[in-house]
Amino acid sequence: MIIKSTCKSCHGGCGVLITVENGLITYIEGDPDHPNSHGTMCAKGLASIQHVNNPNRLKYPLKRSGKKGEGKWKRISWEEALETVSEKMKAAIAEFGSNAVAIGQGTTRGYTRYTTRFVNSIGSGNRLTPGYVCFLPRVFINKAMFGGRLYSDLHGWGGEYPKTIILWAKQAEWVNDNGELSVNFLRALERAKNLIIVDPRVTALTSRATIWLNPRFGTDAALALGMLNVIINEKLHDHEFVNDWCHGFDQLKTRAKAYPPEKVSKITWIPERKIIQAAQMFARDIPGTIMIGNPVEAQTNATQTLRAIMSLLAITGNIERPGSSVQWIPPPTGNIQVQFGSEIPISAENIKTLTGADKYKLICSGKGGCHPDTLFKELKEGNTKVKVMHLAGSNPLCAYANTRDVLAGMLKLEFLSVADLFMSPTAEYADIVLPVAHWLEMDDIGDMPAGFVVSAVNKAVDPPGEAWPDNKIFNELGNRVAPQYWFKDIEAMLDYQLKKSKITWKQFSKQGYLASTGEEQIYYKHKTDYFRKNRGFNTNTGKIELYSTALKSMGYDPLPYYVEPEESPYSTPELYKEFPLILSTGGRVPYYFHGQYRQIPWLRALQPYPIVQIHPDTAKIHGIENGDWVWIETQRGRIKQKAKLFEGMDPRYVIAQSSWWYPEKKGPLHGVLESNTNVITSNEFFDPATGAPNFRALLCKIYKLGKDK
Ligand SMILES: Nc1nc2c(c(=O)[nH]1)N[C@H]1C(S)=C(S)[C@@H](COP(=O)(O)OP(=O)(O)OC[C@H]3O[C@@H](n4cnc5c(=O)[nH]c(N)nc54)[C@H](O)[C@@H]3O)O[C@H]1N2
Ligand SMILES: Nc1nc2c(c(=O)[nH]1)N[C@H]1C(S)=C(S)[C@@H](COP(=O)(O)OP(=O)(O)OC[C@H]3O[C@@H](n4cnc5c(=O)[nH]c(N)nc54)[C@H](O)[C@@H]3O)O[C@H]1N2
Ligand code: SF4
Ligand SMILES: [Mo]
């Protein structure tokens, strides 16, 4: 039997064909008919067979029977588990208000609609998500500047492909995030004249690049402002488009004056000539698009960096034309995340008082959740109203800055429940652990935040023991805590989500997907009534806001600027003497997904240990050889990873993999304090509008461990 489904082993959403024989999955392959993935899959998806059949999967609801983190558990029934979790929530809400319950999720994997609906249904503003360092800043700045979400027009639907593609801190050749799949990028790349890569190190695609710009980590805003300076000075901008559709060009022009290429070269360590060349190329060879990656969001100047990069698109007129950056048109189901996930309003009071709302106004405004770092710090210090936390698909001990503070905060919770497939280091500290079904074991709707396809996740096999899908867990909890918003069963809930497309879950499941087609893609939407009556963009001024009235009204600078990372050779020269290397944490690797999949033998065999990239010259100074274990130390502490000598970057850089823990090591920590980069990242400094910590530009020193360690 072959079952069509949608892979959820990351947030790509590839179409898959699953062969099931005698109740066992024997083969998984890409579905050639899927309109987005076209038959492609990656190593993680293909290794799902070993994921789903892993002997260490959680199988039954568990209740803590010893001290927190002692590893003593008692098997309980679902009834008892759900009653306990929902009673804890209700009691906290009754005594301290809805914001006393925090609902956490990890990066988007398919449950986002349920976590948001659940947290909204109980009226809490405290949704805990890594979104504030990942994707949401792009979306929210898009919204402030353009009135809606942009994506790169790579499909040739308007008869043109981009002539120039900028990959700005993005490994688009394989990261497949949010439904923007590599296969479509690679097809567009075959047709592109220019590829400009903005990345401090050599990547798989650098040899294909027309220009490689390698800024010092964390200096992207200066680079983008320098490129704006060149384009404006040389009058290469699209005069007509700027005149008709951009607000605040003169103010931006004045701001960009402060960033001549010579100065920008000193800041970024990129030769002046290359900055000028890249700016000229992007302005001249149109249409063009910029694909922006996560590293610019995981910085303490994220907001203004994104503002500067996106202004490049606007002043070159690379908006809404075929082959440029265009506004997202939801698939035929409509935006289910909005229609279902966030349709229930939260009270203004609870938005105003959610954790971080007083500071990080761009994200902590009701739609982006709370500020996780503030929450864990407040918990640690005992000055928060949050008493109860429920996590689904989230491993805060890996994901958030300063692991020790996160752990200290988590231990102060009155009650923690965790729904996961495995006993993660975070789950080890829970009061109740709920076993979750794998995507191969459940029925659901697969929607991707930037995708144009919604496809069916169809159950192929039964889950182990008593594991349940996330949608069922949330529906059951919902029915206990806020029944008016929840459903009689999963099928009713899925039907409800599809109501706009007038199709039932049963029909959809058979059909497999609903996709926007080329014909539905409208270009130049601002010249129609698409966004607002009588044309224009959906912003305060009806124009693209180079000068952002939205940011100004929140109290932020309406124009982009550059600021040095809080620890750097220039902002902290004394510290730089002791920690003379620039540390970046978190560049993705193809065979892991954050802290996941170290349990999968096929994937673990590809890279058994955490790897830190060190330049051979730097390694030599420290007596480090390829494969040596080394300490990486910051002001916060130290971790160890294995050295991989790598010439493709400045000798002053060190690049460490993030989210490492060792499932095979002893609990409760499973080595999460040994090699996980967040042990050495800081929770002291944040972007003023998004609250992002700095994962990508810190100072460190390195030295070798004793042999065999
Ligand atoms: N296999 C796999 N795929 C994944 C993930 C995974 O863990 N594994 N994670 C998913 C998630 S949640 C996300 S957010 C995306 C992230 O995917 P991307 O947005 O592509 O981010 P990264 O791969 O972290 O980094 C991209 C490139 O940016 C460079 N870079 C680092 N710091 C800077 C900087 O300061 N400036 C510039 N210009 N470049 C910099 C890095 O060297 C790297 O080559 O990937 C998604 N896809
Ligand atoms: N230093 C540093 N830190 C970072 C980053 C970085 O680059 N550097 N990147 C940040 C970014 S962009 C992100 S998105 C976050 C990622 O942060 P998370 O999404 O929290 O990271 P994961 O390690 O993938 O943890 C997910 C947990 O969910 C479980 N899980 C997987 N699928 C499901 C499911 O379907 N249902 C349920 N209930 N559980 C499931 C997994 O077993 C795992 O324990 O990390 C952030 N942290
Ligand atoms: S890219 Fe993501 S969705 Fe696609 S096969 Fe790989 S893990 Fe699955
Ligand atoms: Mo992410």
Coordinates of N, CA and C in Angstrom, one line a residue, residues 150 155 247 301 357 417 436 459 488 542 662:
L150 N 6.5 39.3 2.3 CA 7.1 39.1 1.0 C 7.7 37.8 0.8
H155 N 9.2 31.1 -9.2 CA 8.5 30.1 -10.0 C 8.3 30.4 -11.5
H247 N 7.6 55.9 0.7 CA 7.4 57.0 1.7 C 8.7 57.2 2.4
N301 N 20.8 43.7 16.6 CA 20.4 44.9 15.7 C 19.5 44.3 14.6
A357 N 6.1 42.6 26.9 CA 5.3 43.6 26.1 C 5.7 45.0 26.4
S417 N 4.4 20.7 32.0 CA 4.1 19.5 31.2 C 4.8 19.6 29.9
V436 N 4.0 11.8 22.1 CA 3.5 12.4 20.9 C 3.7 11.5 19.7
K459 N -2.1 9.6 7.9 CA -1.6 8.5 8.8 C -1.2 7.3 8.0
K488 N -15.6 18.4 18.7 CA -16.0 17.1 19.2 C -14.9 16.0 18.9
G542 N -0.1 54.1 2.8 CA -0.4 53.5 1.5 C 0.8 53.3 0.6
Y662 N 23.2 14.9 24.0 CA 23.6 13.5 23.6 C 22.6 12.5 24.2

